[in-house]
């Protein structure tokens, strides 16, 4: 008996047993081997080692990039927390009072809805929206 990993054009992978590689070839030519998920006969033998290897390489590169972006966003967050005042939900009100009163040069950060943010921008108040990275996630 021979076991093959088969890949369907639908993206699913499954295993199938054949008495020999010849049996596989003949069934394959007659399109008698069907995907157990979608029933299609557009399947092929998988998985060649070099292919799998380059695939996993790509994944680790992507993870590395994600880690870098994450790190930068975390640093950005740390910088903001150190240099700006957290005003939480009062962000749009505080941003307005700073903009119009010019009382303080201190930066602030906090939460604002998309609508509030676009209102602020329309009024000419500089607002930057950044992805807020959670420190605990890793
Ligand atoms: Zn399929």
Short mmCIF file of N, CA and C and ligand atoms in Angstrom, two decimals:
data_model
loop_
_atom_site.label_atom_id
_atom_site.label_comp_id
_atom_site.label_asym_id
_atom_site.label_seq_id
_atom_site.Cartn_x
_atom_site.Cartn_y
_atom_site.Cartn_z
N UNK A 1 0.84 -1.21 0.00
CA UNK A 1 0.00 0.00 0.00
C UNK A 1 0.87 1.25 0.00
N UNK A 2 0.34 2.24 -0.65
CA UNK A 2 1.06 3.52 -0.73
C UNK A 2 0.12 4.63 -0.33
N UNK A 3 0.62 5.54 0.46
CA UNK A 3 -0.22 6.66 0.88
C UNK A 3 0.23 7.93 0.17
N UNK A 4 -0.73 8.62 -0.43
CA UNK A 4 -0.40 9.90 -1.06
C UNK A 4 -1.14 11.04 -0.37
N UNK A 5 -0.47 12.13 -0.24
CA UNK A 5 -1.16 13.35 0.13
C UNK A 5 -1.67 13.99 -1.15
N UNK A 6 -2.93 14.28 -1.19
CA UNK A 6 -3.51 14.85 -2.40
C UNK A 6 -4.01 16.27 -2.13
N UNK A 7 -3.83 17.12 -3.11
CA UNK A 7 -4.31 18.49 -3.00
C UNK A 7 -5.31 18.74 -4.10
N UNK A 8 -6.44 19.32 -3.72
CA UNK A 8 -7.48 19.63 -4.70
C UNK A 8 -7.35 21.09 -5.12
N UNK A 9 -7.91 21.43 -6.28
CA UNK A 9 -7.88 22.82 -6.71
C UNK A 9 -8.70 23.72 -5.79
N UNK A 10 -9.58 23.10 -4.97
CA UNK A 10 -10.35 23.89 -4.01
C UNK A 10 -9.50 24.27 -2.80
N UNK A 11 -8.27 23.74 -2.76
CA UNK A 11 -7.37 24.13 -1.69
C UNK A 11 -7.30 23.13 -0.54
N UNK A 12 -8.18 22.13 -0.57
CA UNK A 12 -8.18 21.16 0.52
C UNK A 12 -7.11 20.09 0.28
N UNK A 13 -6.61 19.57 1.38
CA UNK A 13 -5.65 18.48 1.29
C UNK A 13 -6.21 17.26 1.99
N UNK A 14 -5.98 16.10 1.43
CA UNK A 14 -6.43 14.89 2.10
C UNK A 14 -5.50 13.74 1.73
N UNK A 15 -5.60 12.66 2.50
CA UNK A 15 -4.75 11.51 2.28
C UNK A 15 -5.55 10.39 1.66
N UNK A 16 -4.89 9.62 0.80
CA UNK A 16 -5.58 8.49 0.22
C UNK A 16 -4.59 7.33 0.04
N UNK A 17 -5.10 6.13 0.20
CA UNK A 17 -4.25 4.94 0.08
C UNK A 17 -4.48 4.27 -1.27
N UNK A 18 -3.40 3.79 -1.87
CA UNK A 18 -3.48 3.07 -3.13
C UNK A 18 -2.63 1.82 -3.01
N UNK A 19 -3.02 0.78 -3.77
CA UNK A 19 -2.25 -0.46 -3.66
C UNK A 19 -0.86 -0.29 -4.27
N UNK A 20 -0.74 0.64 -5.23
CA UNK A 20 0.57 0.90 -5.82
C UNK A 20 0.53 2.25 -6.52
N UNK A 21 1.70 2.73 -6.90
CA UNK A 21 1.72 3.99 -7.64
C UNK A 21 1.09 3.81 -9.01
N UNK A 22 1.15 2.59 -9.54
CA UNK A 22 0.51 2.31 -10.83
C UNK A 22 -1.01 2.45 -10.71
N UNK A 23 -1.54 1.93 -9.60
CA UNK A 23 -2.98 2.05 -9.39
C UNK A 23 -3.37 3.53 -9.34
N UNK A 24 -2.57 4.28 -8.61
CA UNK A 24 -2.85 5.72 -8.54
C UNK A 24 -2.88 6.33 -9.93
N UNK A 25 -1.82 6.04 -10.72
CA UNK A 25 -1.73 6.62 -12.07
C UNK A 25 -2.94 6.27 -12.93
N UNK A 26 -3.36 5.01 -12.84
CA UNK A 26 -4.46 4.62 -13.72
C UNK A 26 -5.77 5.25 -13.25
N UNK A 27 -5.99 5.28 -11.94
CA UNK A 27 -7.20 5.94 -11.42
C UNK A 27 -7.18 7.44 -11.74
N UNK A 28 -5.98 7.98 -11.64
CA UNK A 28 -5.84 9.42 -11.87
C UNK A 28 -6.16 9.77 -13.32
N UNK A 29 -5.65 8.96 -14.25
CA UNK A 29 -5.91 9.21 -15.67
C UNK A 29 -7.39 9.10 -15.99
N UNK A 30 -8.06 8.17 -15.31
CA UNK A 30 -9.50 7.99 -15.55
C UNK A 30 -10.32 9.00 -14.75
N UNK A 31 -9.63 9.89 -14.04
CA UNK A 31 -10.30 10.89 -13.21
C UNK A 31 -11.23 10.26 -12.20
N UNK A 32 -10.79 9.14 -11.65
CA UNK A 32 -11.60 8.44 -10.66
C UNK A 32 -11.23 8.83 -9.23
N UNK A 33 -10.18 9.61 -9.10
CA UNK A 33 -9.81 10.08 -7.77
C UNK A 33 -10.47 11.44 -7.57
N UNK A 34 -11.31 11.48 -6.57
CA UNK A 34 -12.08 12.71 -6.38
C UNK A 34 -11.79 13.31 -5.01
N UNK A 35 -11.89 14.63 -4.99
CA UNK A 35 -11.72 15.36 -3.73
C UNK A 35 -12.82 14.96 -2.76
N UNK A 36 -12.43 14.64 -1.51
CA UNK A 36 -13.45 14.23 -0.53
C UNK A 36 -14.26 15.42 -0.03
N UNK A 37 -13.81 16.63 -0.35
CA UNK A 37 -14.52 17.82 0.13
C UNK A 37 -15.50 18.36 -0.91
N UNK A 38 -15.03 18.47 -2.16
CA UNK A 38 -15.89 19.10 -3.16
C UNK A 38 -16.22 18.17 -4.32
N UNK A 39 -15.60 16.97 -4.35
CA UNK A 39 -15.94 16.02 -5.40
C UNK A 39 -15.25 16.27 -6.72
N UNK A 40 -14.41 17.29 -6.79
CA UNK A 40 -13.72 17.59 -8.03
C UNK A 40 -12.62 16.56 -8.29
N UNK A 41 -12.33 16.33 -9.55
CA UNK A 41 -11.24 15.41 -9.86
C UNK A 41 -9.97 16.17 -10.25
N UNK A 42 -10.00 17.50 -10.07
CA UNK A 42 -8.81 18.31 -10.34
C UNK A 42 -7.88 18.26 -9.14
N UNK A 43 -7.28 17.12 -8.96
CA UNK A 43 -6.40 16.98 -7.81
C UNK A 43 -5.00 16.64 -8.27
N UNK A 44 -4.07 16.86 -7.38
CA UNK A 44 -2.72 16.45 -7.69
C UNK A 44 -2.02 15.92 -6.46
N UNK A 45 -1.00 15.16 -6.74
CA UNK A 45 -0.20 14.63 -5.65
C UNK A 45 0.57 15.77 -5.02
N UNK A 46 0.63 15.75 -3.70
CA UNK A 46 1.50 16.67 -3.02
C UNK A 46 2.37 15.84 -2.09
N UNK A 47 3.21 16.27 -1.32
CA UNK A 47 3.74 17.61 -1.23
C UNK A 47 5.23 17.46 -1.41
N UNK A 48 5.79 18.14 -2.31
CA UNK A 48 7.22 18.02 -2.49
C UNK A 48 7.95 18.86 -1.46
N UNK A 49 8.95 18.29 -0.91
CA UNK A 49 9.65 18.93 0.21
C UNK A 49 10.15 20.35 -0.10
N UNK A 50 10.78 20.60 -1.26
CA UNK A 50 11.32 21.95 -1.51
C UNK A 50 10.22 23.00 -1.52
N UNK A 51 9.07 22.62 -2.04
CA UNK A 51 7.94 23.51 -2.10
C UNK A 51 7.48 23.90 -0.70
N UNK A 52 7.36 22.90 0.12
CA UNK A 52 6.92 23.12 1.49
C UNK A 52 7.91 24.01 2.23
N UNK A 53 9.17 23.76 1.93
CA UNK A 53 10.22 24.50 2.61
C UNK A 53 10.13 25.99 2.29
N UNK A 54 9.98 26.32 0.99
CA UNK A 54 9.94 27.73 0.61
C UNK A 54 8.67 28.38 1.15
N UNK A 55 7.63 27.57 1.24
CA UNK A 55 6.38 28.09 1.78
C UNK A 55 6.57 28.53 3.24
N UNK A 56 7.18 27.65 4.02
CA UNK A 56 7.34 27.98 5.43
C UNK A 56 8.33 29.13 5.61
N UNK A 57 9.26 29.25 4.66
CA UNK A 57 10.18 30.39 4.67
C UNK A 57 9.43 31.70 4.56
N UNK A 58 8.50 31.70 3.62
CA UNK A 58 7.70 32.91 3.40
C UNK A 58 6.96 33.30 4.68
N UNK A 59 6.39 32.28 5.32
CA UNK A 59 5.61 32.55 6.53
C UNK A 59 6.49 33.17 7.61
N UNK A 60 7.71 32.64 7.77
CA UNK A 60 8.54 33.17 8.84
C UNK A 60 8.99 34.60 8.52
N UNK A 61 9.17 34.91 7.23
CA UNK A 61 9.52 36.27 6.84
C UNK A 61 8.38 37.23 7.18
N UNK A 62 7.18 36.79 6.91
CA UNK A 62 6.03 37.62 7.17
C UNK A 62 5.92 37.88 8.67
N UNK A 63 6.15 36.84 9.45
CA UNK A 63 6.05 36.98 10.89
C UNK A 63 7.09 37.98 11.40
N UNK A 64 8.27 37.91 10.80
CA UNK A 64 9.34 38.82 11.18
C UNK A 64 8.91 40.27 10.91
N UNK A 65 8.33 40.48 9.74
CA UNK A 65 7.86 41.82 9.38
C UNK A 65 6.79 42.28 10.36
N UNK A 66 5.86 41.37 10.66
CA UNK A 66 4.81 41.73 11.60
C UNK A 66 5.38 42.09 12.96
N UNK A 67 6.39 41.33 13.37
CA UNK A 67 7.03 41.61 14.65
C UNK A 67 7.65 42.99 14.65
N UNK A 68 8.31 43.34 13.53
CA UNK A 68 8.94 44.65 13.42
C UNK A 68 7.92 45.78 13.50
N UNK A 69 6.85 45.62 12.75
CA UNK A 69 5.80 46.64 12.77
C UNK A 69 5.23 46.77 14.16
N UNK A 70 5.01 45.63 14.79
CA UNK A 70 4.48 45.59 16.14
C UNK A 70 5.39 46.33 17.12
N UNK A 71 6.67 46.06 16.97
CA UNK A 71 7.66 46.67 17.85
C UNK A 71 7.63 48.19 17.68
N UNK A 72 7.57 48.63 16.43
CA UNK A 72 7.56 50.07 16.17
C UNK A 72 6.31 50.73 16.72
N UNK A 73 5.18 50.04 16.55
CA UNK A 73 3.94 50.60 17.08
C UNK A 73 3.97 50.65 18.60
N UNK A 74 4.57 49.63 19.20
CA UNK A 74 4.71 49.63 20.66
C UNK A 74 5.59 50.78 21.13
N UNK A 75 6.70 51.00 20.42
CA UNK A 75 7.59 52.12 20.76
C UNK A 75 6.85 53.44 20.61
N UNK A 76 6.07 53.54 19.55
CA UNK A 76 5.28 54.73 19.29
C UNK A 76 4.31 54.96 20.44
N UNK A 77 3.70 53.88 20.87
CA UNK A 77 2.75 53.98 21.98
C UNK A 77 3.46 54.45 23.25
N UNK A 78 4.61 53.84 23.52
CA UNK A 78 5.38 54.22 24.71
C UNK A 78 5.74 55.70 24.66
N UNK A 79 6.16 56.16 23.48
CA UNK A 79 6.54 57.56 23.30
C UNK A 79 5.35 58.48 23.61
N UNK A 80 4.21 58.11 23.05
CA UNK A 80 3.02 58.92 23.26
C UNK A 80 2.62 58.95 24.73
N UNK A 81 2.68 57.78 25.36
CA UNK A 81 2.28 57.72 26.76
C UNK A 81 3.21 58.54 27.64
N UNK A 82 4.46 58.61 27.23
CA UNK A 82 5.45 59.35 28.02
C UNK A 82 5.29 60.86 27.80
N UNK A 83 4.98 61.26 26.59
CA UNK A 83 5.02 62.68 26.24
C UNK A 83 3.66 63.36 26.13
N UNK A 84 2.62 62.58 26.13
CA UNK A 84 1.30 63.19 25.97
C UNK A 84 0.40 62.81 27.14
N UNK A 85 -0.65 63.59 27.27
CA UNK A 85 -1.58 63.38 28.37
C UNK A 85 -2.74 62.53 27.89
N UNK A 86 -3.07 61.50 28.68
CA UNK A 86 -4.19 60.65 28.32
C UNK A 86 -5.50 61.31 28.76
N UNK A 87 -6.34 61.64 27.79
CA UNK A 87 -7.62 62.28 28.14
C UNK A 87 -8.79 61.34 27.89
N UNK A 88 -8.47 60.11 27.54
CA UNK A 88 -9.50 59.08 27.39
C UNK A 88 -10.61 59.48 26.46
N UNK A 89 -11.85 59.35 26.98
CA UNK A 89 -13.03 59.59 26.15
C UNK A 89 -13.23 61.07 25.82
N UNK A 90 -12.55 61.95 26.56
CA UNK A 90 -12.73 63.40 26.34
C UNK A 90 -11.86 63.93 25.21
N UNK A 91 -11.33 63.02 24.41
CA UNK A 91 -10.32 63.44 23.45
C UNK A 91 -10.74 64.61 22.57
N UNK A 92 -11.91 64.51 21.93
CA UNK A 92 -12.27 65.56 20.97
C UNK A 92 -12.49 66.90 21.66
N UNK A 93 -13.05 66.88 22.90
CA UNK A 93 -13.25 68.12 23.64
C UNK A 93 -11.91 68.76 24.01
N UNK A 94 -11.01 67.92 24.53
CA UNK A 94 -9.69 68.40 24.91
C UNK A 94 -8.91 68.92 23.70
N UNK A 95 -9.02 68.20 22.60
CA UNK A 95 -8.30 68.61 21.39
C UNK A 95 -8.78 69.99 20.94
N UNK A 96 -10.11 70.21 21.02
CA UNK A 96 -10.66 71.52 20.66
C UNK A 96 -10.16 72.61 21.59
N UNK A 97 -10.18 72.33 22.89
CA UNK A 97 -9.80 73.39 23.84
C UNK A 97 -8.33 73.74 23.66
N UNK A 98 -7.52 72.76 23.36
CA UNK A 98 -6.09 73.06 23.10
C UNK A 98 -5.97 73.89 21.82
N UNK A 99 -6.70 73.48 20.81
CA UNK A 99 -6.60 74.14 19.52
C UNK A 99 -7.07 75.60 19.60
N UNK A 100 -8.18 75.84 20.29
CA UNK A 100 -8.73 77.20 20.30
C UNK A 100 -8.14 78.07 21.41
N UNK A 101 -7.85 77.48 22.57
CA UNK A 101 -7.33 78.29 23.68
C UNK A 101 -5.81 78.41 23.65
N UNK A 102 -5.17 77.46 23.02
CA UNK A 102 -3.72 77.41 22.98
C UNK A 102 -3.12 77.53 24.38
N UNK A 103 -3.81 76.89 25.35
CA UNK A 103 -3.37 76.93 26.74
C UNK A 103 -2.08 76.14 26.93
N UNK A 104 -2.03 75.02 26.29
CA UNK A 104 -0.93 74.11 26.56
C UNK A 104 -0.31 73.63 25.25
N UNK A 105 0.95 73.36 25.33
CA UNK A 105 1.61 72.83 24.15
C UNK A 105 1.73 71.32 24.25
N UNK A 106 1.26 70.81 25.38
CA UNK A 106 1.33 69.37 25.61
C UNK A 106 0.44 68.62 24.64
N UNK A 107 0.92 67.54 24.14
CA UNK A 107 0.09 66.70 23.29
C UNK A 107 -0.87 65.89 24.13
N UNK A 108 -1.92 65.48 23.52
CA UNK A 108 -2.86 64.63 24.24
C UNK A 108 -3.15 63.41 23.39
N UNK A 109 -3.63 62.38 24.06
CA UNK A 109 -4.14 61.24 23.30
C UNK A 109 -5.35 60.68 24.00
N UNK A 110 -6.15 59.98 23.26
CA UNK A 110 -7.37 59.43 23.84
C UNK A 110 -8.21 58.81 22.76
N UNK A 111 -9.44 58.52 23.13
CA UNK A 111 -10.32 57.85 22.20
C UNK A 111 -11.26 58.84 21.52
N UNK A 112 -11.48 58.63 20.24
CA UNK A 112 -12.45 59.42 19.52
C UNK A 112 -13.09 58.53 18.47
N UNK A 113 -14.35 58.78 18.21
CA UNK A 113 -14.99 58.01 17.16
C UNK A 113 -14.52 58.52 15.81
N UNK A 114 -14.82 57.75 14.78
CA UNK A 114 -14.44 58.14 13.43
C UNK A 114 -15.05 59.48 13.06
N UNK A 115 -16.30 59.67 13.50
CA UNK A 115 -17.02 60.90 13.22
C UNK A 115 -16.36 62.09 13.91
N UNK A 116 -16.06 61.91 15.20
CA UNK A 116 -15.40 62.97 15.96
C UNK A 116 -14.07 63.35 15.31
N UNK A 117 -13.33 62.32 14.90
CA UNK A 117 -12.03 62.56 14.29
C UNK A 117 -12.17 63.37 13.01
N UNK A 118 -13.14 63.01 12.18
CA UNK A 118 -13.27 63.75 10.92
C UNK A 118 -13.78 65.17 11.16
N UNK A 119 -14.60 65.37 12.20
CA UNK A 119 -15.02 66.71 12.58
C UNK A 119 -13.81 67.57 12.96
N UNK A 120 -12.94 66.98 13.78
CA UNK A 120 -11.74 67.69 14.22
C UNK A 120 -10.88 68.09 13.03
N UNK A 121 -10.71 67.17 12.12
CA UNK A 121 -9.87 67.45 10.95
C UNK A 121 -10.49 68.57 10.10
N UNK A 122 -11.82 68.52 9.97
CA UNK A 122 -12.51 69.57 9.22
C UNK A 122 -12.31 70.95 9.85
N UNK A 123 -12.20 70.98 11.18
CA UNK A 123 -11.99 72.25 11.87
C UNK A 123 -10.52 72.68 11.83
N UNK A 124 -9.70 71.88 11.20
CA UNK A 124 -8.30 72.24 11.06
C UNK A 124 -7.45 71.83 12.25
N UNK A 125 -7.97 70.93 13.05
CA UNK A 125 -7.22 70.44 14.20
C UNK A 125 -6.44 69.20 13.79
N UNK A 126 -5.16 69.24 14.11
CA UNK A 126 -4.34 68.11 13.69
C UNK A 126 -4.61 66.88 14.55
N UNK A 127 -5.07 65.86 13.91
CA UNK A 127 -5.36 64.62 14.60
C UNK A 127 -4.72 63.47 13.83
N UNK A 128 -4.08 62.61 14.55
CA UNK A 128 -3.52 61.43 13.90
C UNK A 128 -4.13 60.20 14.53
N UNK A 129 -4.57 59.30 13.69
CA UNK A 129 -5.10 58.04 14.20
C UNK A 129 -4.03 56.97 14.03
N UNK A 130 -3.72 56.31 15.11
CA UNK A 130 -2.73 55.23 15.00
C UNK A 130 -3.31 53.93 15.54
N UNK A 131 -2.82 52.83 15.00
CA UNK A 131 -3.26 51.55 15.57
C UNK A 131 -2.71 51.42 16.98
N UNK A 132 -3.57 51.16 17.93
CA UNK A 132 -3.16 51.10 19.32
C UNK A 132 -2.83 49.65 19.68
N UNK A 133 -1.56 49.40 19.84
CA UNK A 133 -1.10 48.03 20.08
C UNK A 133 -1.25 47.66 21.54
N UNK A 134 -1.80 46.49 21.75
CA UNK A 134 -1.94 46.00 23.12
C UNK A 134 -0.62 45.39 23.59
N UNK A 135 -0.13 45.86 24.72
CA UNK A 135 1.19 45.41 25.19
C UNK A 135 1.22 43.94 25.55
N UNK A 136 0.10 43.45 26.05
CA UNK A 136 0.13 42.09 26.56
C UNK A 136 0.14 41.04 25.44
N UNK A 137 -0.51 41.34 24.34
CA UNK A 137 -0.53 40.38 23.22
C UNK A 137 0.87 40.13 22.72
N UNK A 138 1.11 38.90 22.36
CA UNK A 138 2.40 38.64 21.72
C UNK A 138 2.30 37.49 20.76
ZN1 LIG B 1 -11.89 19.92 -3.55
#
